[in-house]
mmCIF file of C-alpha atoms in Angstrom:
data_model
loop_
_atom_site.group_PDB
_atom_site.id
_atom_site.type_symbol
_atom_site.label_atom_id
_atom_site.label_comp_id
_atom_site.label_asym_id
_atom_site.label_seq_id
_atom_site.Cartn_x
_atom_site.Cartn_y
_atom_site.Cartn_z
ATOM 1 C CA MET A 1 -14.831 23.143 17.710
ATOM 2 C CA LYS A 2 -13.744 21.349 14.476
ATOM 3 C CA ILE A 3 -12.156 18.258 13.731
ATOM 4 C CA ASN A 4 -10.317 16.735 11.668
ATOM 5 C CA TYR A 5 -11.368 13.530 10.029
ATOM 6 C CA ARG A 6 -8.406 11.734 8.431
ATOM 7 C CA ILE A 7 -8.528 11.383 4.627
ATOM 8 C CA LEU A 8 -6.733 7.904 5.195
ATOM 9 C CA PRO A 9 -9.780 5.227 5.762
ATOM 10 C CA LEU A 10 -9.368 2.390 8.782
ATOM 11 C CA LEU A 11 -7.981 -0.009 6.509
ATOM 12 C CA PHE A 12 -8.748 -3.186 8.178
ATOM 13 C CA VAL A 13 -12.020 -2.202 9.305
ATOM 14 C CA ALA A 14 -13.503 -0.126 6.681
ATOM 15 C CA LEU A 15 -12.079 -2.473 3.443
ATOM 16 C CA LEU A 16 -14.131 -5.612 5.152
ATOM 17 C CA THR A 17 -16.591 -4.668 3.006
ATOM 18 C CA THR A 18 -16.713 -7.323 0.574
ATOM 19 C CA GLY A 19 -17.273 -8.115 -2.974
ATOM 20 C CA CYS A 20 -16.130 -9.955 -6.285
ATOM 21 C CA LEU A 21 -13.944 -9.281 -8.231
ATOM 22 C CA SER A 22 -12.835 -10.288 -11.576
ATOM 23 C CA ASP A 23 -9.222 -11.978 -11.729
ATOM 24 C CA PRO A 24 -7.229 -8.594 -13.261
ATOM 25 C CA GLY A 25 -4.217 -10.897 -14.298
ATOM 26 C CA ASN A 26 -0.916 -9.935 -13.491
ATOM 27 C CA PRO A 27 0.765 -6.876 -14.930
ATOM 28 C CA PHE A 28 4.395 -7.972 -13.896
ATOM 29 C CA GLY A 29 4.702 -11.378 -15.941
ATOM 30 C CA GLU A 30 2.916 -14.834 -15.932
ATOM 31 C CA PRO A 31 0.817 -15.265 -12.637
ATOM 32 C CA VAL A 32 2.575 -16.620 -9.580
ATOM 33 C CA ASP A 33 0.825 -19.709 -7.669
ATOM 34 C CA GLU A 34 -0.165 -18.451 -4.244
ATOM 35 C CA THR A 35 0.245 -22.378 -2.683
ATOM 36 C CA GLU A 36 3.757 -22.579 -4.205
ATOM 37 C CA PHE A 37 4.717 -18.865 -3.047
ATOM 38 C CA LEU A 38 3.707 -19.734 0.888
ATOM 39 C CA GLU A 39 5.624 -23.054 0.945
ATOM 40 C CA GLU A 40 8.069 -21.199 -0.130
ATOM 41 C CA ASN A 41 9.042 -18.255 1.749
ATOM 42 C CA ALA A 42 7.986 -20.560 4.793
ATOM 43 C CA GLN A 43 11.273 -21.941 4.218
ATOM 44 C CA LYS A 44 13.182 -18.992 3.972
ATOM 45 C CA GLU A 45 15.733 -17.762 6.734
ATOM 46 C CA GLY A 46 14.480 -15.852 9.725
ATOM 47 C CA VAL A 47 10.562 -16.872 8.669
ATOM 48 C CA THR A 48 8.203 -18.274 11.250
ATOM 49 C CA VAL A 49 4.776 -20.141 10.911
ATOM 50 C CA THR A 50 2.647 -19.942 13.415
ATOM 51 C CA PRO A 51 0.213 -22.551 14.224
ATOM 52 C CA SER A 52 -2.735 -20.609 12.354
ATOM 53 C CA GLY A 53 -0.808 -20.668 9.402
ATOM 54 C CA LEU A 54 0.667 -16.977 9.595
ATOM 55 C CA GLN A 55 3.973 -16.251 8.472
ATOM 56 C CA TYR A 56 6.171 -13.716 9.791
ATOM 57 C CA ARG A 57 9.753 -12.602 9.614
ATOM 58 C CA VAL A 58 11.271 -9.641 12.534
ATOM 59 C CA ILE A 59 12.702 -7.199 10.245
ATOM 60 C CA GLU A 60 13.733 -4.619 13.578
ATOM 61 C CA GLU A 61 13.609 -6.409 17.188
ATOM 62 C CA SER A 62 12.136 -4.065 19.955
ATOM 63 C CA GLU A 63 11.850 -4.244 23.877
ATOM 64 C CA GLY A 64 8.757 -2.450 23.769
ATOM 65 C CA GLU A 65 5.464 -3.168 25.489
ATOM 66 C CA ILE A 66 3.199 -5.940 23.240
ATOM 67 C CA PRO A 67 -0.305 -4.349 22.679
ATOM 68 C CA TYR A 68 -3.373 -6.021 24.500
ATOM 69 C CA GLU A 69 -6.356 -7.041 22.819
ATOM 70 C CA GLY A 70 -8.504 -4.219 22.431
ATOM 71 C CA ALA A 71 -5.917 -1.398 22.129
ATOM 72 C CA VAL A 72 -5.625 1.277 19.596
ATOM 73 C CA VAL A 73 -2.723 0.546 17.811
ATOM 74 C CA PHE A 74 -0.750 3.116 16.262
ATOM 75 C CA LEU A 75 1.063 1.220 12.748
ATOM 76 C CA GLU A 76 3.009 2.479 9.671
ATOM 77 C CA TYR A 77 2.595 -0.237 6.945
ATOM 78 C CA GLU A 78 2.620 -1.090 3.541
ATOM 79 C CA GLY A 79 0.379 -3.887 2.346
ATOM 80 C CA ARG A 80 1.573 -5.565 -1.374
ATOM 81 C CA LEU A 81 0.590 -8.617 -3.026
ATOM 82 C CA ILE A 82 3.009 -11.738 -4.114
ATOM 83 C CA ASN A 83 3.314 -9.521 -7.497
ATOM 84 C CA ASP A 84 5.159 -6.645 -5.615
ATOM 85 C CA GLU A 85 1.968 -4.338 -6.583
ATOM 86 C CA VAL A 86 1.255 -2.352 -3.471
ATOM 87 C CA PHE A 87 -2.209 -1.574 -2.519
ATOM 88 C CA VAL A 88 -1.877 0.575 0.208
ATOM 89 C CA ARG A 89 0.685 2.761 2.231
ATOM 90 C CA THR A 90 0.198 4.881 5.246
ATOM 91 C CA PRO A 91 1.527 8.604 4.681
ATOM 92 C CA GLU A 92 1.769 8.469 8.687
ATOM 93 C CA PRO A 93 0.697 6.366 11.350
ATOM 94 C CA ASP A 94 -2.737 4.764 11.153
ATOM 95 C CA TYR A 95 -4.403 3.453 14.028
ATOM 96 C CA PHE A 96 -7.276 1.382 15.167
ATOM 97 C CA ALA A 97 -8.559 -0.843 17.624
ATOM 98 C CA LEU A 98 -6.927 -4.592 17.667
ATOM 99 C CA THR A 99 -10.240 -6.419 17.400
ATOM 100 C CA SER A 100 -11.483 -9.347 15.411
ATOM 101 C CA ASP A 101 -13.018 -6.950 13.162
ATOM 102 C CA VAL A 102 -9.481 -6.345 11.371
ATOM 103 C CA LEU A 103 -8.186 -9.116 9.575
ATOM 104 C CA THR A 104 -7.144 -12.226 11.444
ATOM 105 C CA GLY A 105 -3.719 -12.120 10.266
ATOM 106 C CA ILE A 106 -3.493 -8.937 11.527
ATOM 107 C CA TYR A 107 -5.294 -9.052 14.720
ATOM 108 C CA GLU A 108 -2.554 -12.454 15.398
ATOM 109 C CA GLY A 109 0.692 -10.552 14.406
ATOM 110 C CA VAL A 110 0.044 -7.662 15.834
ATOM 111 C CA GLN A 111 0.086 -9.208 19.351
ATOM 112 C CA LEU A 112 3.603 -10.710 18.174
ATOM 113 C CA MET A 113 5.301 -7.332 18.110
ATOM 114 C CA GLY A 114 6.781 -4.601 20.498
ATOM 115 C CA VAL A 115 6.282 -1.274 20.240
ATOM 116 C CA GLY A 116 9.097 0.322 18.073
ATOM 117 C CA SER A 117 9.353 -3.321 15.807
ATOM 118 C CA GLU A 118 9.189 -4.158 12.003
ATOM 119 C CA TYR A 119 7.748 -7.285 11.126
ATOM 120 C CA GLU A 120 6.895 -8.294 8.027
ATOM 121 C CA PHE A 121 3.700 -10.672 7.533
ATOM 122 C CA VAL A 122 2.609 -12.717 4.675
ATOM 123 C CA ILE A 123 -1.342 -13.711 5.654
ATOM 124 C CA PRO A 124 -3.038 -16.378 3.631
ATOM 125 C CA PRO A 125 -6.182 -15.839 1.970
ATOM 126 C CA GLU A 126 -8.018 -17.910 5.031
ATOM 127 C CA LEU A 127 -6.570 -15.231 7.469
ATOM 128 C CA GLY A 128 -7.079 -12.326 4.969
ATOM 129 C CA TYR A 129 -9.688 -11.268 2.852
ATOM 130 C CA GLY A 130 -10.358 -15.148 1.296
ATOM 131 C CA ASP A 131 -12.969 -15.269 -1.586
ATOM 132 C CA ASN A 132 -14.295 -11.714 -0.945
ATOM 133 C CA PRO A 133 -11.491 -9.119 -1.299
ATOM 134 C CA PRO A 134 -12.762 -5.390 -0.848
ATOM 135 C CA GLN A 135 -14.227 -4.144 -4.210
ATOM 136 C CA GLY A 136 -12.307 -2.094 -6.836
ATOM 137 C CA SER A 137 -9.224 -3.047 -5.113
ATOM 138 C CA PRO A 138 -6.652 -5.115 -6.687
ATOM 139 C CA ILE A 139 -6.548 -7.748 -4.297
ATOM 140 C CA ARG A 140 -8.088 -11.120 -5.907
ATOM 141 C CA PRO A 141 -9.863 -13.680 -4.637
ATOM 142 C CA GLY A 142 -7.328 -15.646 -2.909
ATOM 143 C CA SER A 143 -4.647 -13.622 -2.960
ATOM 144 C CA VAL A 144 -1.630 -13.817 -0.147
ATOM 145 C CA LEU A 145 -1.115 -10.697 1.179
ATOM 146 C CA ILE A 146 2.139 -9.015 2.389
ATOM 147 C CA PHE A 147 2.671 -6.240 5.125
ATOM 148 C CA ASP A 148 5.234 -4.771 6.226
ATOM 149 C CA MET A 149 4.229 -2.835 9.377
ATOM 150 C CA THR A 150 6.131 -0.878 12.243
ATOM 151 C CA LEU A 151 4.458 -1.141 15.511
ATOM 152 C CA ASP A 152 4.757 3.041 16.476
ATOM 153 C CA SER A 153 2.751 2.839 20.044
ATOM 154 C CA PHE A 154 -1.041 1.886 21.493
ATOM 155 C CA LEU A 155 -3.362 3.471 23.974
ATOM 156 C CA GLN A 156 -3.118 2.800 27.551
ATOM 157 C CA ARG A 157 -6.497 1.653 29.035
ATOM 158 C CA PRO A 158 -8.652 4.303 29.417
ATOM 159 C CA ASN A 159 -9.087 3.770 33.281
ATOM 160 C CA GLU A 160 -5.148 2.563 33.998
ATOM 161 C CA PHE A 161 -4.347 5.807 32.538
ATOM 162 C CA LEU A 162 -6.936 7.882 34.131
ATOM 163 C CA ALA A 163 -5.934 6.174 37.265
ATOM 164 C CA ASP A 164 -2.204 6.909 37.149
ATOM 165 C CA ASN A 165 -2.408 10.554 36.110
ATOM 166 C CA ALA A 166 -4.797 11.438 38.926
ATOM 167 C CA GLU A 167 -1.882 10.552 41.242
ATOM 168 C CA ARG A 168 -0.207 13.478 39.915
ATOM 169 C CA GLU A 169 0.352 16.202 41.989
ATOM 170 C CA ASP A 170 -0.644 19.259 39.650
ATOM 171 C CA VAL A 171 -3.565 17.307 38.730
ATOM 172 C CA GLN A 172 -6.946 17.942 40.288
ATOM 173 C CA VAL A 173 -10.186 16.063 39.707
ATOM 174 C CA THR A 174 -13.612 17.193 39.608
ATOM 175 C CA GLU A 175 -17.119 15.790 40.583
ATOM 176 C CA SER A 176 -17.714 15.000 36.810
ATOM 177 C CA GLY A 177 -14.412 13.140 36.405
ATOM 178 C CA LEU A 178 -12.807 15.884 34.577
ATOM 179 C CA GLN A 179 -8.748 16.325 35.121
ATOM 180 C CA TYR A 180 -6.822 19.443 35.042
ATOM 181 C CA ARG A 181 -3.325 21.377 35.480
ATOM 182 C CA VAL A 182 -3.032 24.642 35.535
ATOM 183 C CA ILE A 183 0.047 25.430 33.209
ATOM 184 C CA GLU A 184 -0.719 29.331 33.725
ATOM 185 C CA GLN A 185 -3.581 31.135 35.360
ATOM 186 C CA GLY A 186 -5.034 34.312 33.782
ATOM 187 C CA ASP A 187 -6.474 37.251 35.122
ATOM 188 C CA GLY A 188 -9.754 38.174 33.138
ATOM 189 C CA SER A 189 -12.839 37.049 33.007
ATOM 190 C CA SER A 190 -14.502 32.994 33.209
ATOM 191 C CA PRO A 191 -17.066 32.050 30.860
ATOM 192 C CA ASP A 192 -19.973 30.154 31.596
ATOM 193 C CA GLU A 193 -22.088 27.663 29.577
ATOM 194 C CA ASN A 194 -23.260 29.782 27.350
ATOM 195 C CA SER A 195 -20.497 32.076 26.755
ATOM 196 C CA LEU A 196 -18.739 32.702 23.222
ATOM 197 C CA VAL A 197 -15.037 31.977 23.479
ATOM 198 C CA ARG A 198 -12.461 31.811 21.619
ATOM 199 C CA VAL A 199 -9.167 29.645 22.171
ATOM 200 C CA ASN A 200 -5.903 28.343 21.006
ATOM 201 C CA TYR A 201 -5.930 24.167 21.919
ATOM 202 C CA THR A 202 -4.119 20.922 20.564
ATOM 203 C CA GLY A 203 -6.012 17.937 20.708
ATOM 204 C CA THR A 204 -4.052 14.558 21.394
ATOM 205 C CA PHE A 205 -4.436 11.711 22.592
ATOM 206 C CA THR A 206 -2.959 10.030 25.836
ATOM 207 C CA ASN A 207 0.081 8.448 23.505
ATOM 208 C CA GLY A 208 0.812 12.191 22.218
ATOM 209 C CA TYR A 209 -0.700 11.938 18.736
ATOM 210 C CA VAL A 210 -2.227 15.176 17.809
ATOM 211 C CA PHE A 211 -5.768 14.501 16.419
ATOM 212 C CA ASP A 212 -7.356 18.551 16.093
ATOM 213 C CA GLU A 213 -5.908 21.882 16.677
ATOM 214 C CA SER A 214 -6.999 25.484 16.675
ATOM 215 C CA PRO A 215 -5.563 27.534 13.561
ATOM 216 C CA ALA A 216 -3.200 29.695 14.262
ATOM 217 C CA GLU A 217 -5.467 32.710 14.934
ATOM 218 C CA GLY A 218 -7.992 30.773 16.995
ATOM 219 C CA SER A 219 -11.092 28.896 17.060
ATOM 220 C CA GLN A 220 -14.421 30.610 17.965
ATOM 221 C CA PHE A 221 -17.027 28.389 19.370
ATOM 222 C CA GLN A 222 -20.419 28.548 21.502
ATOM 223 C CA LEU A 223 -19.753 26.232 24.818
ATOM 224 C CA GLN A 224 -22.837 24.710 24.093
ATOM 225 C CA GLY A 225 -21.880 23.176 21.391
ATOM 226 C CA VAL A 226 -18.767 20.860 22.259
ATOM 227 C CA VAL A 227 -18.293 18.068 24.347
ATOM 228 C CA PRO A 228 -19.126 18.540 28.188
ATOM 229 C CA GLY A 229 -15.580 17.533 29.569
ATOM 230 C CA PHE A 230 -14.080 20.423 27.009
ATOM 231 C CA SER A 231 -16.900 23.148 28.230
ATOM 232 C CA GLU A 232 -16.163 22.229 32.095
ATOM 233 C CA GLY A 233 -12.730 23.140 32.051
ATOM 234 C CA ILE A 234 -12.903 26.095 30.073
ATOM 235 C CA GLN A 235 -15.571 27.519 32.473
ATOM 236 C CA LEU A 236 -12.697 26.796 34.814
ATOM 237 C CA MET A 237 -9.964 29.106 33.441
ATOM 238 C CA GLN A 238 -10.265 33.259 33.316
ATOM 239 C CA GLU A 239 -8.672 34.647 30.037
ATOM 240 C CA GLY A 240 -5.544 34.697 29.383
ATOM 241 C CA ALA A 241 -5.014 31.167 31.245
ATOM 242 C CA ILE A 242 -3.378 27.992 30.245
ATOM 243 C CA TYR A 243 -4.979 24.346 31.122
ATOM 244 C CA GLU A 244 -4.433 20.781 30.045
ATOM 245 C CA LEU A 245 -7.245 19.190 30.038
ATOM 246 C CA PHE A 246 -7.694 15.104 30.583
ATOM 247 C CA VAL A 247 -11.287 14.471 28.970
ATOM 248 C CA PRO A 248 -12.580 10.891 29.788
ATOM 249 C CA ALA A 249 -14.936 9.456 27.072
ATOM 250 C CA ASP A 250 -18.017 9.525 29.448
ATOM 251 C CA ILE A 251 -18.091 13.509 29.447
ATOM 252 C CA GLY A 252 -16.157 13.205 25.874
ATOM 253 C CA TYR A 253 -17.730 11.851 22.596
ATOM 254 C CA GLY A 254 -19.098 8.746 24.351
ATOM 255 C CA ASP A 255 -19.922 5.275 22.736
ATOM 256 C CA SER A 256 -20.691 7.298 19.322
ATOM 257 C CA PRO A 257 -17.235 9.406 18.529
ATOM 258 C CA PRO A 258 -16.395 10.819 14.858
ATOM 259 C CA GLN A 259 -14.273 8.274 13.213
ATOM 260 C CA SER A 260 -10.960 10.043 13.731
ATOM 261 C CA ILE A 261 -11.993 9.305 17.434
ATOM 262 C CA PRO A 262 -11.225 5.701 18.957
ATOM 263 C CA GLU A 263 -14.029 4.530 21.026
ATOM 264 C CA GLY A 264 -13.749 5.006 24.525
ATOM 265 C CA ALA A 265 -10.414 7.267 24.394
ATOM 266 C CA VAL A 266 -9.133 9.471 26.662
ATOM 267 C CA LEU A 267 -9.136 13.187 24.952
ATOM 268 C CA ILE A 268 -6.079 15.464 26.427
ATOM 269 C CA PHE A 269 -6.371 19.223 24.933
ATOM 270 C CA GLU A 270 -4.044 22.059 26.091
ATOM 271 C CA VAL A 271 -5.928 25.394 25.602
ATOM 272 C CA GLU A 272 -5.006 28.941 25.857
ATOM 273 C CA LEU A 273 -8.591 30.760 26.649
ATOM 274 C CA LEU A 274 -7.814 34.190 24.004
ATOM 275 C CA GLN A 275 -11.275 35.693 24.709
ATOM 276 C CA ASN A 276 -14.325 35.618 26.207
ATOM 277 C CA ALA A 277 -17.340 37.089 24.722
ATOM 278 C CA GLU A 278 -19.965 35.949 27.127
#
């Protein structure tokens, strides 16, 4: 079973590596004073300043849910400096856990947003990278950071999702905690834990975000080489069957998932068993 590792790093976690940079200067003209910029921006119409000093402006409001502390949030964002130099832009939603590991200004700001909203955050140095910006980036020591962010979604608490899902009439729960739903029954043989199988599958998180999928011709692998919940679910199937599997973290990747999987996330797989080579 393959895993597609994201090319785009988790910005607010991966770029917490600190290092001193020489001041590259302002390629867009005369240097702009960071303190003066903050003072002027705070006076603009529609800008709110929080007690911590974070400044934000609501570009598009939403009545969507606000993420809880620790939620895995999915955001589209662009980050730039006060000279309008863009240092990061996401081509698709990026995701990370909303914990104290991320920039303080981002941690505070995202918890103000409802799903579907778009905010502009102006982050003072003490809520950003301070005097230790990421090595090799255009961010200078003491830089003010500006982010335009859209909150796409966030993952429901795993235990809440599993409890709600288990109440569905078409969902069955095994002794291990695996939950599954039969979409289409098959009429062939069933694999065992040592089988070589070929399947079509799509892996998503509970918000529908696709993190992995098989190629068009299917994917072939030994069941011994995949996570326990995935293996167990396929062993319930017959050739030709299509099941939806809901895999809790303790029978998934546990506490050591690959980079593309948030720790503790419930994984959902729609699986078609094409061949049981036994």
